[in-house]
Short mmCIF file of C-alpha atoms and ligand atoms in Angstrom, two decimals:
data_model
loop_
_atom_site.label_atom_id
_atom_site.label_comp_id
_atom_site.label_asym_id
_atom_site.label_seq_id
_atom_site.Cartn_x
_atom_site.Cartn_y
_atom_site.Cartn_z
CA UNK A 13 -38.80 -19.46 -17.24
CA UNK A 14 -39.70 -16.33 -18.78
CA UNK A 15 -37.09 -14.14 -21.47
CA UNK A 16 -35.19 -12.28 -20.72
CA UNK A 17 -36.55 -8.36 -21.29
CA UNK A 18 -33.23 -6.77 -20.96
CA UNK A 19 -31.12 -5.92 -24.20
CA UNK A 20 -28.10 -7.82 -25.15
CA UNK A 21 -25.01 -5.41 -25.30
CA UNK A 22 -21.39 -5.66 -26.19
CA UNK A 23 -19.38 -6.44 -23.70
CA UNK A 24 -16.58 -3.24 -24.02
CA UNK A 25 -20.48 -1.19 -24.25
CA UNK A 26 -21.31 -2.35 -20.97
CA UNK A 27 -17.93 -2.14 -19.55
CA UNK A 28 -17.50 1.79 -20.82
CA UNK A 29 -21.02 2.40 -19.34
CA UNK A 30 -20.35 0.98 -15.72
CA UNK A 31 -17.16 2.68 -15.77
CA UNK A 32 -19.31 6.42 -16.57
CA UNK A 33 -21.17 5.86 -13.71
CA UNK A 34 -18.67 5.06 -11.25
CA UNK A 35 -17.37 7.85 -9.75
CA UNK A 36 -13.71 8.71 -7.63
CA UNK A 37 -14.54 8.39 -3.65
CA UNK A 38 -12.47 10.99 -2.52
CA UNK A 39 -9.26 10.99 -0.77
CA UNK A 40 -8.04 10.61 2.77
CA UNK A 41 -4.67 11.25 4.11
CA UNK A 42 -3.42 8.17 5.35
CA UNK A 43 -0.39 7.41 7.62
CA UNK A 44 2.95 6.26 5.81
CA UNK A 45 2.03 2.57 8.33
CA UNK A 46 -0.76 1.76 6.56
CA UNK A 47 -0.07 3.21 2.84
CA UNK A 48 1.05 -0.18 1.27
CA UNK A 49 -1.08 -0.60 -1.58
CA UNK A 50 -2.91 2.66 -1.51
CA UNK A 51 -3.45 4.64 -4.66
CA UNK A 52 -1.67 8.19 -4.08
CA UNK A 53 -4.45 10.75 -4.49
CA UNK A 54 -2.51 14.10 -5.16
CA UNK A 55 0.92 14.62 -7.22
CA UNK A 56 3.54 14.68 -4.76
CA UNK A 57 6.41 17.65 -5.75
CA UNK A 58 9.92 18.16 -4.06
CA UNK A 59 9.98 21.01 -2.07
CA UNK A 60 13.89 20.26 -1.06
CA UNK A 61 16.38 19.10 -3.04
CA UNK A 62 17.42 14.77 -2.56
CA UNK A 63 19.62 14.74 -1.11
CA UNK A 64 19.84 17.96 1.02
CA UNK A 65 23.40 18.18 1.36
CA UNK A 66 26.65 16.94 -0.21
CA UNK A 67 26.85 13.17 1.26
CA UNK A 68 29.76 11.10 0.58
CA UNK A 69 28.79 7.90 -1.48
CA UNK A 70 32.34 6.17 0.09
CA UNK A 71 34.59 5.69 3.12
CA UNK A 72 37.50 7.96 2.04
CA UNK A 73 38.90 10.79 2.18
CA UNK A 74 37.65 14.55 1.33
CA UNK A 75 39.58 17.19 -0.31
CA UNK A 76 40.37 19.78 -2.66
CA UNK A 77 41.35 18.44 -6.64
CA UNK A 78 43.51 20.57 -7.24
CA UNK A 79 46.00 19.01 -4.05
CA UNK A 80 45.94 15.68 -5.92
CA UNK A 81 49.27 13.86 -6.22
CA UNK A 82 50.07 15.39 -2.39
CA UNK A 83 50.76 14.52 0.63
CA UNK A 84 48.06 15.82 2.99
CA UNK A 85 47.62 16.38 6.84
CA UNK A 86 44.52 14.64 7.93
CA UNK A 87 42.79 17.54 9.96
CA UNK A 88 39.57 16.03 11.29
CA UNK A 89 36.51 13.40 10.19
CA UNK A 90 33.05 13.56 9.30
CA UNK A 91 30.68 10.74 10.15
CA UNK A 92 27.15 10.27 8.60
CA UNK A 93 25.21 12.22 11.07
CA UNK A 94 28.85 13.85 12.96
CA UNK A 95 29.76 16.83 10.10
CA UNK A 96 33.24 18.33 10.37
CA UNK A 97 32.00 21.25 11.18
CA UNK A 98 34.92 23.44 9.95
CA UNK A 99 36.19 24.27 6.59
CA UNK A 100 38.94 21.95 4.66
CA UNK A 101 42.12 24.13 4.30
CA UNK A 102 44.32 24.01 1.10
CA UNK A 103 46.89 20.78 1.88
CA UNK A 104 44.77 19.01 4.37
CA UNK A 105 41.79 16.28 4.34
CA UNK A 106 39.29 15.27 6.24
CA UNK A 107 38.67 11.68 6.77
CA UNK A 108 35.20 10.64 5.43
CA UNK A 109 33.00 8.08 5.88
CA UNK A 110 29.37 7.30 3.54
CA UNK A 111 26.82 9.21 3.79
CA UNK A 112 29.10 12.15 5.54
CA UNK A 113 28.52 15.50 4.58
CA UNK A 114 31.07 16.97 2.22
CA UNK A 115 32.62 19.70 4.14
CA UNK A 116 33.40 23.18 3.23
CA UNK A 117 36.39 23.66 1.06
CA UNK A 118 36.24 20.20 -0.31
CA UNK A 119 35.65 19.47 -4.04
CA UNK A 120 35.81 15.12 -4.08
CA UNK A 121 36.48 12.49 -2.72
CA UNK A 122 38.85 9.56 -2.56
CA UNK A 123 38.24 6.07 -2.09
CA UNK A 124 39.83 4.59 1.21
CA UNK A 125 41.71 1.72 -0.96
CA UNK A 126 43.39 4.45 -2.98
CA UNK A 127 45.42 6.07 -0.53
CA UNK A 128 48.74 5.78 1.69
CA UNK A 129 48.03 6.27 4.95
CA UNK A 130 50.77 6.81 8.19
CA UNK A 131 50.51 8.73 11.16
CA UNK A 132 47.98 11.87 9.96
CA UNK A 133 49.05 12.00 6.66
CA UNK A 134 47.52 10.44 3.63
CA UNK A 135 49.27 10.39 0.14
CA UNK A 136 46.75 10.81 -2.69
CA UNK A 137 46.85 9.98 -6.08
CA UNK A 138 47.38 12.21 -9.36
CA UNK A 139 43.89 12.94 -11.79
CA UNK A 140 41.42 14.08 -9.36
CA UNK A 141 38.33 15.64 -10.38
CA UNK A 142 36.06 17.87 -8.49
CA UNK A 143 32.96 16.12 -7.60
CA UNK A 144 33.97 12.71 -7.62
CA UNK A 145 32.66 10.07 -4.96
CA UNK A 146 29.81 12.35 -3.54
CA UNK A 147 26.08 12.62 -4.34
CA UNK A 148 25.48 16.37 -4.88
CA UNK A 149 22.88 18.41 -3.20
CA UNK A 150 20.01 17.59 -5.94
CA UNK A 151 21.38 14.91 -8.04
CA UNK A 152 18.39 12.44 -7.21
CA UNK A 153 15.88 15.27 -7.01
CA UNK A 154 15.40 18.66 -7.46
CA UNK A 155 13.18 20.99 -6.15
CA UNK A 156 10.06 21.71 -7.76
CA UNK A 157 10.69 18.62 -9.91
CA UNK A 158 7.29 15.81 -9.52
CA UNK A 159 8.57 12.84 -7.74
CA UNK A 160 5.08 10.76 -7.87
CA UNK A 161 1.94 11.60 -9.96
CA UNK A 162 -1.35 11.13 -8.70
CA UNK A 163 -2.86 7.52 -9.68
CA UNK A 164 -0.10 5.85 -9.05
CA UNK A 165 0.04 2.62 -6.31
CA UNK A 166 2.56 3.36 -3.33
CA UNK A 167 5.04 0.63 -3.42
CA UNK A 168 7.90 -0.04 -1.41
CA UNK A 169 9.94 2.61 -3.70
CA UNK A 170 7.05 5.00 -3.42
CA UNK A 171 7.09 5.09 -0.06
CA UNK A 172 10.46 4.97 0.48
CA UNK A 173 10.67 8.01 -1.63
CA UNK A 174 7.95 9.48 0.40
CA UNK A 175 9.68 8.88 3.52
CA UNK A 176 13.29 10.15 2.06
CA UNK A 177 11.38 13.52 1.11
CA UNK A 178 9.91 13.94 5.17
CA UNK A 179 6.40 13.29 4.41
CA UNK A 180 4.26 11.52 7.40
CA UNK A 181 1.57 10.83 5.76
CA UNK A 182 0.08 10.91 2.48
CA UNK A 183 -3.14 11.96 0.58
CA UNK A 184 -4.49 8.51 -0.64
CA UNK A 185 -8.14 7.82 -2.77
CA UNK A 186 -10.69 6.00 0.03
CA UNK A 187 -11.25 2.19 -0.33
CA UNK A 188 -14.39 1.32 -1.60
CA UNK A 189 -16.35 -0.32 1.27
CA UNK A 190 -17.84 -3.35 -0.71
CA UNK A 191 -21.02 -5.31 0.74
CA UNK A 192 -20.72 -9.08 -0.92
CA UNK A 193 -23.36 -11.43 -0.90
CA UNK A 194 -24.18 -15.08 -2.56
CA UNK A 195 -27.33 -16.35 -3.54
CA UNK A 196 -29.24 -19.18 -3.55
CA UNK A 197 -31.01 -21.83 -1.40
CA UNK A 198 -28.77 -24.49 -2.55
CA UNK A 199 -25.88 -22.91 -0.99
CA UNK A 200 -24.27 -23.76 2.85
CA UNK A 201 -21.32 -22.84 4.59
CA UNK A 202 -18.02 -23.81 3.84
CA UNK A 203 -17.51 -26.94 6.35
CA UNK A 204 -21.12 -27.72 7.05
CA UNK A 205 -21.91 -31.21 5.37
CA UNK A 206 -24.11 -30.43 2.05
CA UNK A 207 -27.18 -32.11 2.11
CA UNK A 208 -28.62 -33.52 -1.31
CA UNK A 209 -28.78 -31.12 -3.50
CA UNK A 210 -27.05 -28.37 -1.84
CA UNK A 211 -23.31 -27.25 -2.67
CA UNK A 212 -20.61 -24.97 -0.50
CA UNK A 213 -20.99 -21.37 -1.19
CA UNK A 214 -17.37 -21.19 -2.88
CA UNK A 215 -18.41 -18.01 -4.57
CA UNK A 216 -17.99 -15.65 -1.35
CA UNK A 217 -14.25 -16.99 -0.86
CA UNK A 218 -13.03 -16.33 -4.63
CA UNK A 219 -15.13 -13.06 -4.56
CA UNK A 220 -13.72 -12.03 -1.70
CA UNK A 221 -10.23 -12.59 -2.64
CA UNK A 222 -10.61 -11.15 -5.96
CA UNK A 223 -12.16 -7.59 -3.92
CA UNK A 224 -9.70 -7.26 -1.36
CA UNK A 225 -7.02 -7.89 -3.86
CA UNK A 226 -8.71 -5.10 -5.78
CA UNK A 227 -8.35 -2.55 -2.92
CA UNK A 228 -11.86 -3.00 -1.64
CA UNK A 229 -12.89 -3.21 2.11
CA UNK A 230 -15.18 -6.25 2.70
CA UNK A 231 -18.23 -6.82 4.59
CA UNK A 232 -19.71 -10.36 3.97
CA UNK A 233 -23.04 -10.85 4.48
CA UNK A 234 -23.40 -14.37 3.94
CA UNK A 235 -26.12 -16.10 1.96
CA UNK A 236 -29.08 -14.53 0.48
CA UNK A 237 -32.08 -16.71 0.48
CA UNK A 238 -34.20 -17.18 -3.10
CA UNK A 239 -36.99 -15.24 -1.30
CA UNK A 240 -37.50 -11.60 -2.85
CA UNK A 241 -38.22 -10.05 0.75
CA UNK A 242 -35.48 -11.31 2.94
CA UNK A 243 -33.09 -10.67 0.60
CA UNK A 244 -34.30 -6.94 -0.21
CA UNK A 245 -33.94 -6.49 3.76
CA UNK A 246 -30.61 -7.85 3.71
CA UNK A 247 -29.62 -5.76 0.91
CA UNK A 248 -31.24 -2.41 2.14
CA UNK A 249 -29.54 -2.78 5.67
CA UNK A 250 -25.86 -3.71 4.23
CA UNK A 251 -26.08 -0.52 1.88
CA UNK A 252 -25.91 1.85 4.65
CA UNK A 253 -22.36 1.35 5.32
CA UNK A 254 -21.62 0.43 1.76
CA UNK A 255 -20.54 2.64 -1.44
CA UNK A 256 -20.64 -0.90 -3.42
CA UNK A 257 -22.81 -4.16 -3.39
CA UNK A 258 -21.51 -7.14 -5.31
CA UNK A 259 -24.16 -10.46 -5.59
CA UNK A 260 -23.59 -13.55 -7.21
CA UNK A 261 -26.15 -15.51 -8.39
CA UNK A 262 -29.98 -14.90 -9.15
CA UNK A 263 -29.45 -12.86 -12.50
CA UNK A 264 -30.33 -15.57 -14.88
CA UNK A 265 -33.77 -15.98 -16.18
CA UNK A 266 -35.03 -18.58 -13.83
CA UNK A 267 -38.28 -18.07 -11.58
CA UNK A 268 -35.77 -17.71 -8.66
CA UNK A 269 -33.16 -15.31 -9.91
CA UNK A 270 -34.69 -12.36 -8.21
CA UNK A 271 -31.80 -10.00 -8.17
CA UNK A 272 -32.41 -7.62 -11.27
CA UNK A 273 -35.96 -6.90 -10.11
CA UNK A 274 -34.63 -6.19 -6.88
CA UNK A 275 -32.23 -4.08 -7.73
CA UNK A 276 -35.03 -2.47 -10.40
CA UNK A 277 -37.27 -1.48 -6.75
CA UNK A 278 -34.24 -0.20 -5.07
CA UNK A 279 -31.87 1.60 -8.19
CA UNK A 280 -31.79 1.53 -12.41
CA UNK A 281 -30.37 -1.35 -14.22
CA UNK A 282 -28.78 -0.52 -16.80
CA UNK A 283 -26.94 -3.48 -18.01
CA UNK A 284 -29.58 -6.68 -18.04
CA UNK A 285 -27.34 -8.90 -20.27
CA UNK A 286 -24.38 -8.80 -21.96
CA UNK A 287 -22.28 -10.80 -25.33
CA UNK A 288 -20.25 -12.17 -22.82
CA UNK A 289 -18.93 -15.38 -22.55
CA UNK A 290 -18.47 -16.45 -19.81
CA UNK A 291 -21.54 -14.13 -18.01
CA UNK A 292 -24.03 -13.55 -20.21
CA UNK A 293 -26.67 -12.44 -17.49
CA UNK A 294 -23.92 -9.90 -15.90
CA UNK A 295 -26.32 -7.12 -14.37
CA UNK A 296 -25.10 -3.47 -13.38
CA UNK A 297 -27.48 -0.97 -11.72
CA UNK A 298 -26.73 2.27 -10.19
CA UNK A 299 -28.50 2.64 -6.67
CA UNK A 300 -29.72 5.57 -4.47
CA UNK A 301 -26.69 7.89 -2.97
CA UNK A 302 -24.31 7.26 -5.32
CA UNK A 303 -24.27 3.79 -4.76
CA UNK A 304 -23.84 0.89 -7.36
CA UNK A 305 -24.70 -2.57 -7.41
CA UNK A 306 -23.04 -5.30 -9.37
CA UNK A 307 -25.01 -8.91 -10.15
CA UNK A 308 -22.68 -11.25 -10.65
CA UNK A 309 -23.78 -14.60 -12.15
CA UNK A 310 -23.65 -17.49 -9.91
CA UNK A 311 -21.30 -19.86 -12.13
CA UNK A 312 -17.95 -19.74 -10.21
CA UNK A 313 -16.09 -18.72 -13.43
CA UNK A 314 -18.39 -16.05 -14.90
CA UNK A 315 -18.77 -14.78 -10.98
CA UNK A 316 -14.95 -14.07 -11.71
CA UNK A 317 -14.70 -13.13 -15.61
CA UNK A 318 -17.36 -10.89 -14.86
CA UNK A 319 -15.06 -9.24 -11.95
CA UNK A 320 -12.38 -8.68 -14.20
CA UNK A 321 -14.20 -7.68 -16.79
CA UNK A 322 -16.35 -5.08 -15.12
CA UNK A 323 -15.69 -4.72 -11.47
CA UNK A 324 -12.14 -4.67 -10.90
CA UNK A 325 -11.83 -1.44 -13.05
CA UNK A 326 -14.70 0.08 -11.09
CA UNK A 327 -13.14 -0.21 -7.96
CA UNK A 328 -9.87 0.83 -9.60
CA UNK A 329 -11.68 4.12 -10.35
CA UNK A 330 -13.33 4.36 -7.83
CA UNK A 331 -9.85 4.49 -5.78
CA UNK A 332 -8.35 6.77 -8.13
CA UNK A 333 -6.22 4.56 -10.10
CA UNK A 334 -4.39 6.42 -13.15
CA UNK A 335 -4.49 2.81 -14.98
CA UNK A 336 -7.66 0.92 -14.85
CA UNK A 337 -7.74 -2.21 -16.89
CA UNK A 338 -5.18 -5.15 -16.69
CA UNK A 339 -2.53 -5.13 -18.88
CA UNK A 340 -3.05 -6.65 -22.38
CA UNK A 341 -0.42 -8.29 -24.64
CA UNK A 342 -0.50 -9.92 -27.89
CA UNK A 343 0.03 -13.72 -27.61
CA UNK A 344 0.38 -16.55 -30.40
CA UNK A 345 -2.76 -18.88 -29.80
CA UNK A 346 -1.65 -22.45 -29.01
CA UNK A 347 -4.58 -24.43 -29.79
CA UNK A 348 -7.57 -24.02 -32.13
CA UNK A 349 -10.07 -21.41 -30.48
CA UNK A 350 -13.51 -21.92 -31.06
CA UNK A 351 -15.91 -18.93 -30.95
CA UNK A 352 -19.39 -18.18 -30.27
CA UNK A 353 -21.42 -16.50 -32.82
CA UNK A 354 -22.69 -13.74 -30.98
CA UNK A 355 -20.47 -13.26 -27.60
CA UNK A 356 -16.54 -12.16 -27.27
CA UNK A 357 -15.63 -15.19 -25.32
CA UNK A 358 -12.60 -14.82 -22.78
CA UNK A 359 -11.15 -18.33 -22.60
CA UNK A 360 -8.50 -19.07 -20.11
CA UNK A 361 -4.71 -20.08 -20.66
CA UNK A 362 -1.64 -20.66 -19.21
CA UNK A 363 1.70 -18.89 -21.14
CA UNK A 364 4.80 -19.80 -21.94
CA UNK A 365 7.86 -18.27 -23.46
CA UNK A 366 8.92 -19.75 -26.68
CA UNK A 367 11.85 -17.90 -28.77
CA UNK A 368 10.41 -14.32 -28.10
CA UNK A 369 6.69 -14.56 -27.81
CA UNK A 370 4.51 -16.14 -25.65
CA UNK A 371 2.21 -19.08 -26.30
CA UNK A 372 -0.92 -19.70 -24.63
CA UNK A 373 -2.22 -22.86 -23.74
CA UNK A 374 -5.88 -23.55 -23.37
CA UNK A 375 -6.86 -24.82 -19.14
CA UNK A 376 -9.02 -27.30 -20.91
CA UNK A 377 -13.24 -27.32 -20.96
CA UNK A 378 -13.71 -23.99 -20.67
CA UNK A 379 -17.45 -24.68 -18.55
CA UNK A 380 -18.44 -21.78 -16.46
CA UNK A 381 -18.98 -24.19 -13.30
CA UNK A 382 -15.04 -25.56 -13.89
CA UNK A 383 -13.20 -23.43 -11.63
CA UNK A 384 -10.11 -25.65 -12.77
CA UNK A 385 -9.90 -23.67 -15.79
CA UNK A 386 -8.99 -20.91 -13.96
CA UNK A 387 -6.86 -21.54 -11.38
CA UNK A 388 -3.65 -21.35 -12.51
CA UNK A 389 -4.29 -19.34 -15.50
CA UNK A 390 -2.19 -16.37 -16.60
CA UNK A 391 -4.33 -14.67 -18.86
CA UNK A 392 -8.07 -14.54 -20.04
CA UNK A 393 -7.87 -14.65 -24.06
CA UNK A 394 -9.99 -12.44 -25.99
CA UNK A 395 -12.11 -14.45 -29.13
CA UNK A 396 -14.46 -12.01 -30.80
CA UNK A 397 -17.80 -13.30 -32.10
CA UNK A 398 -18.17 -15.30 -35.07
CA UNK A 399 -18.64 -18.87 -36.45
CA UNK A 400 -15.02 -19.19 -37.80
CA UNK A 401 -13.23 -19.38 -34.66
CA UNK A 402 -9.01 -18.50 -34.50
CA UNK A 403 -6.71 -21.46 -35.64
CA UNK A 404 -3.77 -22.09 -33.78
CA UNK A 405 -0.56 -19.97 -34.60
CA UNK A 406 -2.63 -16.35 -35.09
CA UNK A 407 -1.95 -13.79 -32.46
CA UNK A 408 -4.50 -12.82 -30.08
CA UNK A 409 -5.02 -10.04 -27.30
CA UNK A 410 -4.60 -11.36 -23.88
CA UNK A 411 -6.01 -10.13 -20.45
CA UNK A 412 -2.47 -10.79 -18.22
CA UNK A 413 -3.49 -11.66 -14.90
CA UNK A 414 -0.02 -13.08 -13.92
CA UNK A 415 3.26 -14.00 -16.32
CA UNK A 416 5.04 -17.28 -16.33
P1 AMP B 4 -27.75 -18.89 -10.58
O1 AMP B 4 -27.11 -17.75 -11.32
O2 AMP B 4 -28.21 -18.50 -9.23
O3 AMP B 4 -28.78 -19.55 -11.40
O4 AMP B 4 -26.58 -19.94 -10.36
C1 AMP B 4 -25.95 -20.55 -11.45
C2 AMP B 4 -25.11 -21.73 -10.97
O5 AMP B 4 -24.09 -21.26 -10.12
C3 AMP B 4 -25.89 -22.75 -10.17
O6 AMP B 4 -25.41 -24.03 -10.51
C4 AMP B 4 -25.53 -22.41 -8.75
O7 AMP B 4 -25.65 -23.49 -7.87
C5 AMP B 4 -24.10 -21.94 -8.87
N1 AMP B 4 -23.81 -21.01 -7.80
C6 AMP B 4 -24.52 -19.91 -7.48
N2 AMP B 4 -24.00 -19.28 -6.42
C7 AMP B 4 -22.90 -19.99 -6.06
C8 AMP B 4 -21.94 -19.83 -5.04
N3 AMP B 4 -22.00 -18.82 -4.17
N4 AMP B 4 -20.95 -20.74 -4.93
C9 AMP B 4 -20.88 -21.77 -5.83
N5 AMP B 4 -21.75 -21.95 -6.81
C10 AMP B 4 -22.77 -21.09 -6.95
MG1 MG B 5 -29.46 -19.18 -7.80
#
């Protein structure tokens, strides 16, 4: 073992400094099919008014106000998608059905059930106003007015809205094309039979998850031997086609954790080690062509505290994201916290709702091998350094990554 030479800085330090040196991709337009999830690149303005013409919002009939109380000749229909195309004459109406357009002449419209119908003539009730029971040209949007900013993630009513305004396709920010790789000579396959002493590489599976869930397209290259020059050729040839690499394992101090000085021949490291717990040896360089390069510890839970911590909001900027962190919320600690002198620790919890706050619950032994203490968990709790610790009952901030 040797010591570390790399400084120890604060966590939100290192997490503001990856974030400066991650940079937008660029956008793409992207067809409405495969926009799902894609983080809209440009502000997107009406140019026509929603909707584009008066459209009934009932089955009915339409007419002019001022004939209310009369009985009216019914002089034609218009259908969503069949206008009447002629106007509505003083003492007449014009059966309508939803979504019809409003025809010329007419001022509102009455509801089906609130008629008298026989033969062609309908008797309408007294107190009409003009304008009732149709959707104005404009009332959901106007022209000009900004239906979606850019940064925002296209949901189903974001696309719908897209759609509804005529647009094909839509300028989206590019996915970052992430190269993942686990390390170490202990590791095998997920199904092959560990022999003694060697463990399934479980690390690829969460990490993948965790990217693609991100936004990030995958390419898994499998597992890096503890052998400085196979694993520099594996990582050379992946970053061709990648704008990120993400390792986990080798950044610890050990005679075999040969990823920082790797990444120190290819790139600069600028974050060595960080007050972190979990993922203390968290390593960030910046490679060659605008490239970066994330170490990841090899602990399943700091592999993943360490994503949310630092790499998620990378990729979310790197996408174009308006919002890049998780939302936080203040929650009433359940349990005594302990804290470690020098590192924020995030310790994970399950929530409930109890009157009107929410109570978090510790997952139990919070050991950076015990994935168990984070599946399941709704939030990552924040305990800043210190020997006191946080009793149970103060209110703490709280990572969300899901809400009871
Ligand atoms: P390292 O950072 O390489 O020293 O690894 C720290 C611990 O994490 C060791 O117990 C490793 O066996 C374990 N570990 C490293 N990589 C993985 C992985 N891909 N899947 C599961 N455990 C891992
Ligand atoms: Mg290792």
């Amino acid at each position: 073992m040797r010591a570390s030479t790399y400084p120890l800085i604060d966590a939100e330090v290192a997490a503001a400094l990856v974030l400066e040196r991650t940079r937008f991709l660029g956008s793409e337009r992207v067809a409405l099919v495969d926009c799902a999830g894609r983080v809209l690149a440009e502000d997107i303005v009406a140019s026509a008014p929603l909707p584009a013409f008066p459209s009934s919002a009932v089955d009915g009939y339409a007419l002019r106000a001022a004939d209310a109380g009369k009985a009216l000749r019914v002089a034609g229909e218009s259908a969503a998608g069949r206008p009447f195309e002629r106007a509505v004459e003083p003492g007449t109406a014009i059966r309508i059905l939803t979504g019809g357009v409003l025809p010329e002449g007419a001022d509102c419209v009455v509801m089906m059930e609130d008629v008298e119908l026989s033969g062609d003539v309908v008797k309408v009730p007294g107190g009409l106003q003009p304008g009732q029971n149709f959707h104005a040209p404009g009332a959901d949007l106007r022209p000009g007015e900004r239906v979606l900013p850019a940064g925002v993630q296209l949901g189903a009513a974001e696309l719908g809205l897209a759609a509804a305004l005529g647009l094909p396709e839509l300028p989206v920010g590019r996915r970052p094309r992430v190269a993942l790789m686990s390390t170490g000579d202990e590791l095998v396959e997920v199904g092959k039979a560990p022999g003694r002493g060697q463990i399934p590489d479980s690390n690829r599976w969460a990490l993948l998850a965790a990217l693609r869930e991100a936004g990030a397209e995958v390419r898994l290259l499998g597992i890096g031997p503890d052998e400085p020059d196979a694993l520099r050729r594996l990582v050379v040839d992946a970053l061709g086609g990648a704008d990120v690499l993400v390792t986990s394992g080798g950044v610890s101090v050990g005679t075999h954790d040969l990823i920082k000085p790797l990444l120190e021949s290819i790139g600069d490291v600028h974050v060595g080690r960080v007050k972190l717990k979990p993922g203390k040896p968290f390593t960030f360089a910046t490679l060659p062509d605008d490239k970066v390069a994330f170490g990841l510890p090899g602990f399943p839970v700091s592999s993943l505290v360490t994503f949310e911590v630092f790499v998620r909001p990378a990729l979310r900027k790197m996408q174009g994201f308006a919002q890049l962190q998780r939302p936080t919320l203040p929650v009433r600690l359940g349990y005594d916290a302990r804290a470690t002198a020098d590192r924020t620790e995030y310790q994970r919890v399950t929530l409930r709702r109890e009157a009107r706050e929410l109570v978090a619950a510790s997952t139990g032994s919070q050991s950076s091998s015990r994935l168990m203490s984070l599946a399941g968990a709704h939030a990552l709790v924040r305990i800043p350094p210190g020997d006191q610790g946080i009793k149970a009952g103060a209110v703490v901030e709280a990572m969300i990554l899901s809400l009871p």
